[in-house]
Tab-separated table of C-alpha atoms in Angstrom:
chain	number	residue	atom	x	y	z
A	2	MET	CA	0.000	0.000	0.000
A	3	LEU	CA	1.397	3.343	-1.084
A	4	LEU	CA	1.099	6.197	1.294
A	5	TRP	CA	0.135	9.624	0.058
A	6	SER	CA	3.018	12.001	0.414
A	7	PRO	CA	2.514	15.790	0.246
A	8	LEU	CA	6.146	16.145	-0.696
A	9	LYS	CA	5.812	13.675	-3.511
A	10	ASP	CA	2.681	15.352	-4.946
A	11	THR	CA	4.087	18.876	-4.765
A	12	LEU	CA	7.520	17.981	-6.085
A	13	PRO	CA	6.748	18.572	-9.779
A	14	VAL	CA	5.454	22.076	-8.983
A	15	ALA	CA	8.475	22.840	-6.824
A	16	THR	CA	10.822	21.590	-9.553
A	17	HIS	CA	9.091	23.784	-12.140
A	18	MET	CA	9.368	26.814	-9.857
A	19	ASN	CA	13.058	26.121	-9.216
A	20	LYS	CA	13.756	25.946	-12.947
A	21	LYS	CA	11.954	29.253	-13.480
A	22	ILE	CA	13.927	30.947	-10.701
A	23	VAL	CA	17.213	29.576	-12.023
A	24	ARG	CA	16.366	30.806	-15.533
A	25	ASN	CA	15.494	34.303	-14.245
A	26	ILE	CA	18.699	34.450	-12.224
A	27	ALA	CA	20.665	33.407	-15.313
A	28	ILE	CA	19.026	36.127	-17.374
A	29	ILE	CA	19.760	38.747	-14.711
A	30	LEU	CA	23.376	37.639	-14.468
A	31	THR	CA	23.769	37.673	-18.266
A	32	VAL	CA	22.304	41.186	-18.547
A	33	GLY	CA	24.502	42.371	-15.695
A	34	ILE	CA	27.602	40.974	-17.355
A	35	MET	CA	26.689	42.594	-20.695
A	36	ILE	CA	26.091	45.992	-19.033
A	37	SER	CA	29.427	45.693	-17.263
A	38	ILE	CA	31.211	44.845	-20.525
A	39	ILE	CA	29.539	47.719	-22.414
A	40	SER	CA	30.356	50.157	-19.599
A	41	THR	CA	33.960	49.024	-19.581
A	42	ILE	CA	34.228	49.435	-23.372
A	43	GLY	CA	32.622	52.895	-23.146
A	44	VAL	CA	35.005	54.017	-20.427
A	45	ASN	CA	37.960	52.673	-22.380
A	46	ILE	CA	36.876	54.450	-25.585
A	47	TRP	CA	36.296	57.710	-23.693
A	48	GLY	CA	39.663	57.361	-22.004
A	49	PHE	CA	41.341	56.568	-25.321
A	50	SER	CA	39.763	59.604	-27.039
A	51	LYS	CA	40.830	61.828	-24.128
A	52	GLN	CA	44.334	60.419	-24.386
A	53	ILE	CA	44.445	61.230	-28.116
A	54	GLU	CA	43.127	64.743	-27.441
A	55	TYR	CA	45.747	65.225	-24.715
A	56	GLU	CA	48.533	63.919	-26.961
A	57	ASN	CA	47.417	66.121	-29.884
A	58	ARG	CA	47.324	69.173	-27.653
A	59	ASN	CA	50.731	68.409	-26.248
A	60	SER	CA	52.170	67.511	-29.645
A	61	LYS	CA	51.867	71.147	-30.795
A	62	THR	CA	55.128	73.046	-30.708
A	63	ASP	CA	55.496	76.363	-28.926
A	64	GLU	CA	55.615	78.092	-32.311
A	65	GLU	CA	52.318	76.503	-33.364
A	66	ILE	CA	50.655	77.589	-30.127
A	67	LYS	CA	51.972	81.147	-30.587
A	68	GLU	CA	50.599	81.149	-34.137
A	69	ILE	CA	47.149	80.084	-32.923
A	70	VAL	CA	47.101	82.787	-30.229
A	71	TYR	CA	48.402	85.350	-32.759
A	72	ASN	CA	45.636	84.596	-35.263
A	73	ASN	CA	42.909	84.371	-32.630
A	74	LYS	CA	43.783	87.850	-31.385
A	75	TYR	CA	43.340	89.237	-34.887
A	76	ASP	CA	40.059	87.396	-35.514
A	77	ASN	CA	38.463	88.155	-32.152
A	78	TYR	CA	39.911	91.551	-31.274
A	79	TYR	CA	41.372	93.593	-34.128
A	80	GLU	CA	39.084	92.623	-37.010
A	81	PRO	CA	35.750	93.429	-35.294
A	82	ILE	CA	37.082	96.911	-34.416
A	83	ILE	CA	38.317	97.493	-37.975
A	84	ASP	CA	35.101	96.215	-39.528
A	85	SER	CA	33.114	98.691	-37.439
A	86	LEU	CA	35.433	101.662	-38.025
A	87	VAL	CA	35.710	101.233	-41.805
A	88	TYR	CA	32.025	102.001	-42.318
A	89	SER	CA	31.440	104.431	-39.459
A	90	ASP	CA	34.703	106.407	-39.404
A	91	PRO	CA	36.902	105.545	-42.410
A	92	LYS	CA	39.564	108.195	-41.729
A	93	ASN	CA	40.281	106.884	-38.243
A	94	ALA	CA	39.978	103.372	-39.608
A	95	LEU	CA	42.951	104.026	-41.894
A	96	THR	CA	45.109	105.101	-38.953
A	97	TYR	CA	44.099	102.070	-36.937
A	98	ILE	CA	44.494	99.620	-39.844
A	99	ASN	CA	48.034	100.821	-40.575
A	100	LYS	CA	48.996	100.184	-36.941
A	101	VAL	CA	47.573	96.663	-37.146
A	102	ILE	CA	49.345	96.038	-40.482
A	103	LYS	CA	52.651	96.439	-38.634
A	104	LEU	CA	51.595	93.518	-36.420
A	105	TYR	CA	50.051	91.469	-39.248
A	106	PRO	CA	51.924	92.431	-42.450
A	107	LYS	CA	50.774	89.301	-44.307
A	108	LYS	CA	47.036	89.663	-43.613
A	109	SER	CA	45.433	90.305	-47.008
A	110	GLU	CA	42.179	91.263	-45.297
A	111	LEU	CA	43.837	94.357	-43.817
A	112	GLU	CA	44.715	95.647	-47.277
A	113	TYR	CA	41.147	95.001	-48.373
A	114	TYR	CA	39.849	97.019	-45.409
A	115	ASN	CA	42.339	99.751	-46.283
A	116	GLY	CA	40.893	99.816	-49.790
A	117	VAL	CA	37.334	100.088	-48.484
A	118	ALA	CA	38.301	102.966	-46.167
A	119	TYR	CA	40.024	104.838	-49.026
A	120	TYR	CA	37.009	104.177	-51.250
A	121	LYS	CA	34.676	105.599	-48.583
A	122	ILE	CA	36.614	108.897	-48.520
A	123	ASP	CA	36.778	109.036	-52.348
A	124	SER	CA	40.525	108.310	-52.532
A	125	PHE	CA	39.974	105.902	-55.382
A	126	ASP	CA	43.586	105.673	-56.613
A	127	LEU	CA	44.745	104.644	-53.138
A	128	ALA	CA	41.802	102.259	-52.885
A	129	ILE	CA	42.877	100.524	-56.098
A	130	THR	CA	46.441	100.197	-54.796
A	131	SER	CA	45.171	98.570	-51.582
A	132	PHE	CA	42.814	96.185	-53.368
A	133	LYS	CA	45.621	95.077	-55.670
A	134	LYS	CA	47.934	94.583	-52.681
A	135	SER	CA	45.198	92.474	-51.070
A	136	MET	CA	45.134	90.160	-54.105
A	137	GLU	CA	48.919	90.003	-54.141
A	138	LEU	CA	48.950	88.818	-50.521
A	139	ARG	CA	46.155	86.329	-51.192
A	140	GLY	CA	48.050	84.874	-54.103
A	141	PHE	CA	45.017	84.903	-56.423
A	142	ASP	CA	42.543	87.303	-58.029
A	143	SER	CA	39.743	87.596	-55.510
A	144	PRO	CA	36.404	88.489	-57.162
A	145	ARG	CA	35.628	90.817	-54.254
A	146	ASP	CA	38.852	92.768	-54.833
A	147	LEU	CA	38.368	92.752	-58.612
A	148	ASN	CA	34.857	94.125	-58.212
A	149	SER	CA	36.039	96.818	-55.790
A	150	ILE	CA	38.777	97.874	-58.216
A	151	GLY	CA	36.155	98.040	-60.977
A	152	TRP	CA	33.962	100.487	-59.037
A	153	SER	CA	36.991	102.535	-57.986
A	154	TYR	CA	37.875	102.985	-61.653
A	155	TYR	CA	34.268	103.874	-62.385
A	156	TYR	CA	34.357	106.854	-60.039
A	157	LEU	CA	37.673	107.916	-61.571
A	158	GLU	CA	35.676	107.934	-64.827
A	159	LYS	CA	37.941	105.300	-66.327
A	160	PHE	CA	35.033	103.331	-67.688
A	161	ASP	CA	36.913	100.846	-69.878
A	162	GLU	CA	39.102	99.774	-66.953
A	163	SER	CA	36.037	99.687	-64.734
A	164	LEU	CA	34.082	97.371	-67.011
A	165	ASN	CA	37.118	95.140	-67.509
A	166	PHE	CA	37.520	94.495	-63.760
A	167	LEU	CA	33.781	94.155	-63.141
A	168	LYS	CA	33.575	91.490	-65.840
A	169	LYS	CA	36.624	89.673	-64.436
A	170	ALA	CA	34.890	89.537	-61.055
A	171	SER	CA	31.675	88.180	-62.597
A	172	GLU	CA	33.591	85.549	-64.563
A	173	THR	CA	35.149	84.325	-61.316
A	174	ASN	CA	31.926	84.528	-59.327
A	175	GLU	CA	28.544	84.915	-61.042
A	176	SER	CA	27.072	86.738	-58.051
A	177	TYR	CA	28.882	89.825	-59.436
A	178	LEU	CA	26.913	89.778	-62.701
A	179	SER	CA	24.541	92.302	-61.145
A	180	ASP	CA	27.436	94.778	-60.897
A	181	VAL	CA	28.082	94.485	-64.630
A	182	ALA	CA	24.369	95.027	-65.251
A	183	LEU	CA	24.373	98.084	-62.986
A	184	PHE	CA	27.418	99.480	-64.810
A	185	TYR	CA	25.555	99.335	-68.119
A	186	GLU	CA	22.410	100.773	-66.567
A	187	MET	CA	24.378	103.744	-65.164
A	188	GLN	CA	25.873	104.232	-68.642
A	189	ASN	CA	22.342	104.235	-70.115
A	190	ASP	CA	23.215	101.160	-72.171
A	191	TYR	CA	19.848	99.576	-71.418
A	192	LYS	CA	20.173	96.764	-73.933
A	193	SER	CA	23.349	95.442	-72.276
A	194	ALA	CA	21.926	96.074	-68.807
A	195	ILE	CA	18.843	93.981	-69.653
A	196	LYS	CA	21.073	91.192	-70.962
A	197	TYR	CA	23.035	90.942	-67.710
A	198	TYR	CA	20.022	91.426	-65.436
A	199	LYS	CA	18.370	88.503	-67.226
A	200	LYS	CA	21.433	86.385	-66.491
A	201	VAL	CA	21.119	87.337	-62.828
A	202	LEU	CA	17.395	86.495	-62.893
A	203	GLU	CA	18.060	83.123	-64.522
A	204	ASN	CA	20.641	82.228	-61.864
A	205	MET	CA	18.257	83.205	-59.076
A	206	GLU	CA	15.367	81.211	-60.509
A	207	ASP	CA	17.588	78.157	-60.999
A	208	SER	CA	18.945	78.373	-57.471
A	209	LYS	CA	17.800	76.166	-54.599
A	210	MET	CA	17.413	79.419	-52.659
A	211	ARG	CA	14.807	80.839	-55.063
A	212	ILE	CA	12.018	80.477	-52.483
A	213	ASN	CA	13.938	82.798	-50.142
A	214	TRP	CA	14.589	85.256	-52.961
A	215	TYR	CA	11.035	85.661	-54.213
A	216	LYS	CA	10.985	89.383	-53.301
A	217	GLU	CA	14.292	90.023	-55.071
A	218	ILE	CA	13.128	88.020	-58.102
A	219	SER	CA	9.897	90.042	-58.299
A	220	ALA	CA	11.800	93.335	-57.972
A	221	LEU	CA	14.292	92.278	-60.667
A	222	LYS	CA	11.495	91.370	-63.070
A	223	ILE	CA	10.003	94.830	-62.571
A	224	LYS	CA	13.405	96.460	-63.191
A	225	ILE	CA	13.902	94.488	-66.414
A	226	SER	CA	10.399	95.459	-67.554
A	227	GLU	CA	11.129	99.144	-66.898
A	228	LEU	CA	14.462	98.993	-68.732
A	229	GLU	CA	12.773	97.312	-71.705
A	230	LYS	CA	10.396	100.286	-71.910
A	231	LEU	CA	13.353	102.688	-71.875
A	232	ASN	CA	15.129	100.638	-74.533
A	233	LYS	CA	12.313	101.001	-77.085
Protein backbone atom coordinates (compact mmCIF):
# COMPACT_ATOMS: atom_id res chain seq x y z
CA MET A 1 0.00 0.00 0.00
CA LEU A 2 1.40 3.34 -1.08
CA LEU A 3 1.10 6.20 1.29
CA TRP A 4 0.13 9.62 0.06
CA SER A 5 3.02 12.00 0.41
CA PRO A 6 2.51 15.79 0.25
CA LEU A 7 6.15 16.14 -0.70
CA LYS A 8 5.81 13.67 -3.51
CA ASP A 9 2.68 15.35 -4.95
CA THR A 10 4.09 18.88 -4.76
CA LEU A 11 7.52 17.98 -6.08
CA PRO A 12 6.75 18.57 -9.78
CA VAL A 13 5.45 22.08 -8.98
CA ALA A 14 8.47 22.84 -6.82
CA THR A 15 10.82 21.59 -9.55
CA HIS A 16 9.09 23.78 -12.14
CA MET A 17 9.37 26.81 -9.86
CA ASN A 18 13.06 26.12 -9.22
CA LYS A 19 13.76 25.95 -12.95
CA LYS A 20 11.95 29.25 -13.48
CA ILE A 21 13.93 30.95 -10.70
CA VAL A 22 17.21 29.58 -12.02
CA ARG A 23 16.37 30.81 -15.53
CA ASN A 24 15.49 34.30 -14.24
CA ILE A 25 18.70 34.45 -12.22
CA ALA A 26 20.66 33.41 -15.31
CA ILE A 27 19.03 36.13 -17.37
CA ILE A 28 19.76 38.75 -14.71
CA LEU A 29 23.38 37.64 -14.47
CA THR A 30 23.77 37.67 -18.27
CA VAL A 31 22.30 41.19 -18.55
CA GLY A 32 24.50 42.37 -15.70
CA ILE A 33 27.60 40.97 -17.36
CA MET A 34 26.69 42.59 -20.70
CA ILE A 35 26.09 45.99 -19.03
CA SER A 36 29.43 45.69 -17.26
CA ILE A 37 31.21 44.85 -20.52
CA ILE A 38 29.54 47.72 -22.41
CA SER A 39 30.36 50.16 -19.60
CA THR A 40 33.96 49.02 -19.58
CA ILE A 41 34.23 49.44 -23.37
CA GLY A 42 32.62 52.90 -23.15
CA VAL A 43 35.01 54.02 -20.43
CA ASN A 44 37.96 52.67 -22.38
CA ILE A 45 36.88 54.45 -25.58
CA TRP A 46 36.30 57.71 -23.69
CA GLY A 47 39.66 57.36 -22.00
CA PHE A 48 41.34 56.57 -25.32
CA SER A 49 39.76 59.60 -27.04
CA LYS A 50 40.83 61.83 -24.13
CA GLN A 51 44.33 60.42 -24.39
CA ILE A 52 44.45 61.23 -28.12
CA GLU A 53 43.13 64.74 -27.44
CA TYR A 54 45.75 65.23 -24.72
CA GLU A 55 48.53 63.92 -26.96
CA ASN A 56 47.42 66.12 -29.88
CA ARG A 57 47.32 69.17 -27.65
CA ASN A 58 50.73 68.41 -26.25
CA SER A 59 52.17 67.51 -29.64
CA LYS A 60 51.87 71.15 -30.80
CA THR A 61 55.13 73.05 -30.71
CA ASP A 62 55.50 76.36 -28.93
CA GLU A 63 55.62 78.09 -32.31
CA GLU A 64 52.32 76.50 -33.36
CA ILE A 65 50.66 77.59 -30.13
CA LYS A 66 51.97 81.15 -30.59
CA GLU A 67 50.60 81.15 -34.14
CA ILE A 68 47.15 80.08 -32.92
CA VAL A 69 47.10 82.79 -30.23
CA TYR A 70 48.40 85.35 -32.76
CA ASN A 71 45.64 84.60 -35.26
CA ASN A 72 42.91 84.37 -32.63
CA LYS A 73 43.78 87.85 -31.38
CA TYR A 74 43.34 89.24 -34.89
CA ASP A 75 40.06 87.40 -35.51
CA ASN A 76 38.46 88.16 -32.15
CA TYR A 77 39.91 91.55 -31.27
CA TYR A 78 41.37 93.59 -34.13
CA GLU A 79 39.08 92.62 -37.01
CA PRO A 80 35.75 93.43 -35.29
CA ILE A 81 37.08 96.91 -34.42
CA ILE A 82 38.32 97.49 -37.98
CA ASP A 83 35.10 96.22 -39.53
CA SER A 84 33.11 98.69 -37.44
CA LEU A 85 35.43 101.66 -38.02
CA VAL A 86 35.71 101.23 -41.81
CA TYR A 87 32.03 102.00 -42.32
CA SER A 88 31.44 104.43 -39.46
CA ASP A 89 34.70 106.41 -39.40
CA PRO A 90 36.90 105.54 -42.41
CA LYS A 91 39.56 108.20 -41.73
CA ASN A 92 40.28 106.88 -38.24
CA ALA A 93 39.98 103.37 -39.61
CA LEU A 94 42.95 104.03 -41.89
CA THR A 95 45.11 105.10 -38.95
CA TYR A 96 44.10 102.07 -36.94
CA ILE A 97 44.49 99.62 -39.84
CA ASN A 98 48.03 100.82 -40.58
CA LYS A 99 49.00 100.18 -36.94
CA VAL A 100 47.57 96.66 -37.15
CA ILE A 101 49.34 96.04 -40.48
CA LYS A 102 52.65 96.44 -38.63
CA LEU A 103 51.59 93.52 -36.42
CA TYR A 104 50.05 91.47 -39.25
CA PRO A 105 51.92 92.43 -42.45
CA LYS A 106 50.77 89.30 -44.31
CA LYS A 107 47.04 89.66 -43.61
CA SER A 108 45.43 90.31 -47.01
CA GLU A 109 42.18 91.26 -45.30
CA LEU A 110 43.84 94.36 -43.82
CA GLU A 111 44.72 95.65 -47.28
CA TYR A 112 41.15 95.00 -48.37
CA TYR A 113 39.85 97.02 -45.41
CA ASN A 114 42.34 99.75 -46.28
CA GLY A 115 40.89 99.82 -49.79
CA VAL A 116 37.33 100.09 -48.48
CA ALA A 117 38.30 102.97 -46.17
CA TYR A 118 40.02 104.84 -49.03
CA TYR A 119 37.01 104.18 -51.25
CA LYS A 120 34.68 105.60 -48.58
CA ILE A 121 36.61 108.90 -48.52
CA ASP A 122 36.78 109.04 -52.35
CA SER A 123 40.53 108.31 -52.53
CA PHE A 124 39.97 105.90 -55.38
CA ASP A 125 43.59 105.67 -56.61
CA LEU A 126 44.75 104.64 -53.14
CA ALA A 127 41.80 102.26 -52.88
CA ILE A 128 42.88 100.52 -56.10
CA THR A 129 46.44 100.20 -54.80
CA SER A 130 45.17 98.57 -51.58
CA PHE A 131 42.81 96.19 -53.37
CA LYS A 132 45.62 95.08 -55.67
CA LYS A 133 47.93 94.58 -52.68
CA SER A 134 45.20 92.47 -51.07
CA MET A 135 45.13 90.16 -54.11
CA GLU A 136 48.92 90.00 -54.14
CA LEU A 137 48.95 88.82 -50.52
CA ARG A 138 46.15 86.33 -51.19
CA GLY A 139 48.05 84.87 -54.10
CA PHE A 140 45.02 84.90 -56.42
CA ASP A 141 42.54 87.30 -58.03
CA SER A 142 39.74 87.60 -55.51
CA PRO A 143 36.40 88.49 -57.16
CA ARG A 144 35.63 90.82 -54.25
CA ASP A 145 38.85 92.77 -54.83
CA LEU A 146 38.37 92.75 -58.61
CA ASN A 147 34.86 94.13 -58.21
CA SER A 148 36.04 96.82 -55.79
CA ILE A 149 38.78 97.87 -58.22
CA GLY A 150 36.15 98.04 -60.98
CA TRP A 151 33.96 100.49 -59.04
CA SER A 152 36.99 102.54 -57.99
CA TYR A 153 37.88 102.99 -61.65
CA TYR A 154 34.27 103.87 -62.38
CA TYR A 155 34.36 106.85 -60.04
CA LEU A 156 37.67 107.92 -61.57
CA GLU A 157 35.68 107.93 -64.83
CA LYS A 158 37.94 105.30 -66.33
CA PHE A 159 35.03 103.33 -67.69
CA ASP A 160 36.91 100.85 -69.88
CA GLU A 161 39.10 99.77 -66.95
CA SER A 162 36.04 99.69 -64.73
CA LEU A 163 34.08 97.37 -67.01
CA ASN A 164 37.12 95.14 -67.51
CA PHE A 165 37.52 94.49 -63.76
CA LEU A 166 33.78 94.16 -63.14
CA LYS A 167 33.58 91.49 -65.84
CA LYS A 168 36.62 89.67 -64.44
CA ALA A 169 34.89 89.54 -61.06
CA SER A 170 31.68 88.18 -62.60
CA GLU A 171 33.59 85.55 -64.56
CA THR A 172 35.15 84.33 -61.32
CA ASN A 173 31.93 84.53 -59.33
CA GLU A 174 28.54 84.91 -61.04
CA SER A 175 27.07 86.74 -58.05
CA TYR A 176 28.88 89.82 -59.44
CA LEU A 177 26.91 89.78 -62.70
CA SER A 178 24.54 92.30 -61.15
CA ASP A 179 27.44 94.78 -60.90
CA VAL A 180 28.08 94.48 -64.63
CA ALA A 181 24.37 95.03 -65.25
CA LEU A 182 24.37 98.08 -62.99
CA PHE A 183 27.42 99.48 -64.81
CA TYR A 184 25.56 99.34 -68.12
CA GLU A 185 22.41 100.77 -66.57
CA MET A 186 24.38 103.74 -65.16
CA GLN A 187 25.87 104.23 -68.64
CA ASN A 188 22.34 104.24 -70.12
CA ASP A 189 23.22 101.16 -72.17
CA TYR A 190 19.85 99.58 -71.42
CA LYS A 191 20.17 96.76 -73.93
CA SER A 192 23.35 95.44 -72.28
CA ALA A 193 21.93 96.07 -68.81
CA ILE A 194 18.84 93.98 -69.65
CA LYS A 195 21.07 91.19 -70.96
CA TYR A 196 23.04 90.94 -67.71
CA TYR A 197 20.02 91.43 -65.44
CA LYS A 198 18.37 88.50 -67.23
CA LYS A 199 21.43 86.38 -66.49
CA VAL A 200 21.12 87.34 -62.83
CA LEU A 201 17.39 86.50 -62.89
CA GLU A 202 18.06 83.12 -64.52
CA ASN A 203 20.64 82.23 -61.86
CA MET A 204 18.26 83.20 -59.08
CA GLU A 205 15.37 81.21 -60.51
CA ASP A 206 17.59 78.16 -61.00
CA SER A 207 18.94 78.37 -57.47
CA LYS A 208 17.80 76.17 -54.60
CA MET A 209 17.41 79.42 -52.66
CA ARG A 210 14.81 80.84 -55.06
CA ILE A 211 12.02 80.48 -52.48
CA ASN A 212 13.94 82.80 -50.14
CA TRP A 213 14.59 85.26 -52.96
CA TYR A 214 11.03 85.66 -54.21
CA LYS A 215 10.98 89.38 -53.30
CA GLU A 216 14.29 90.02 -55.07
CA ILE A 217 13.13 88.02 -58.10
CA SER A 218 9.90 90.04 -58.30
CA ALA A 219 11.80 93.33 -57.97
CA LEU A 220 14.29 92.28 -60.67
CA LYS A 221 11.50 91.37 -63.07
CA ILE A 222 10.00 94.83 -62.57
CA LYS A 223 13.40 96.46 -63.19
CA ILE A 224 13.90 94.49 -66.41
CA SER A 225 10.40 95.46 -67.55
CA GLU A 226 11.13 99.14 -66.90
CA LEU A 227 14.46 98.99 -68.73
CA GLU A 228 12.77 97.31 -71.70
CA LYS A 229 10.40 100.29 -71.91
CA LEU A 230 13.35 102.69 -71.87
CA ASN A 231 15.13 100.64 -74.53
CA LYS A 232 12.31 101.00 -77.09
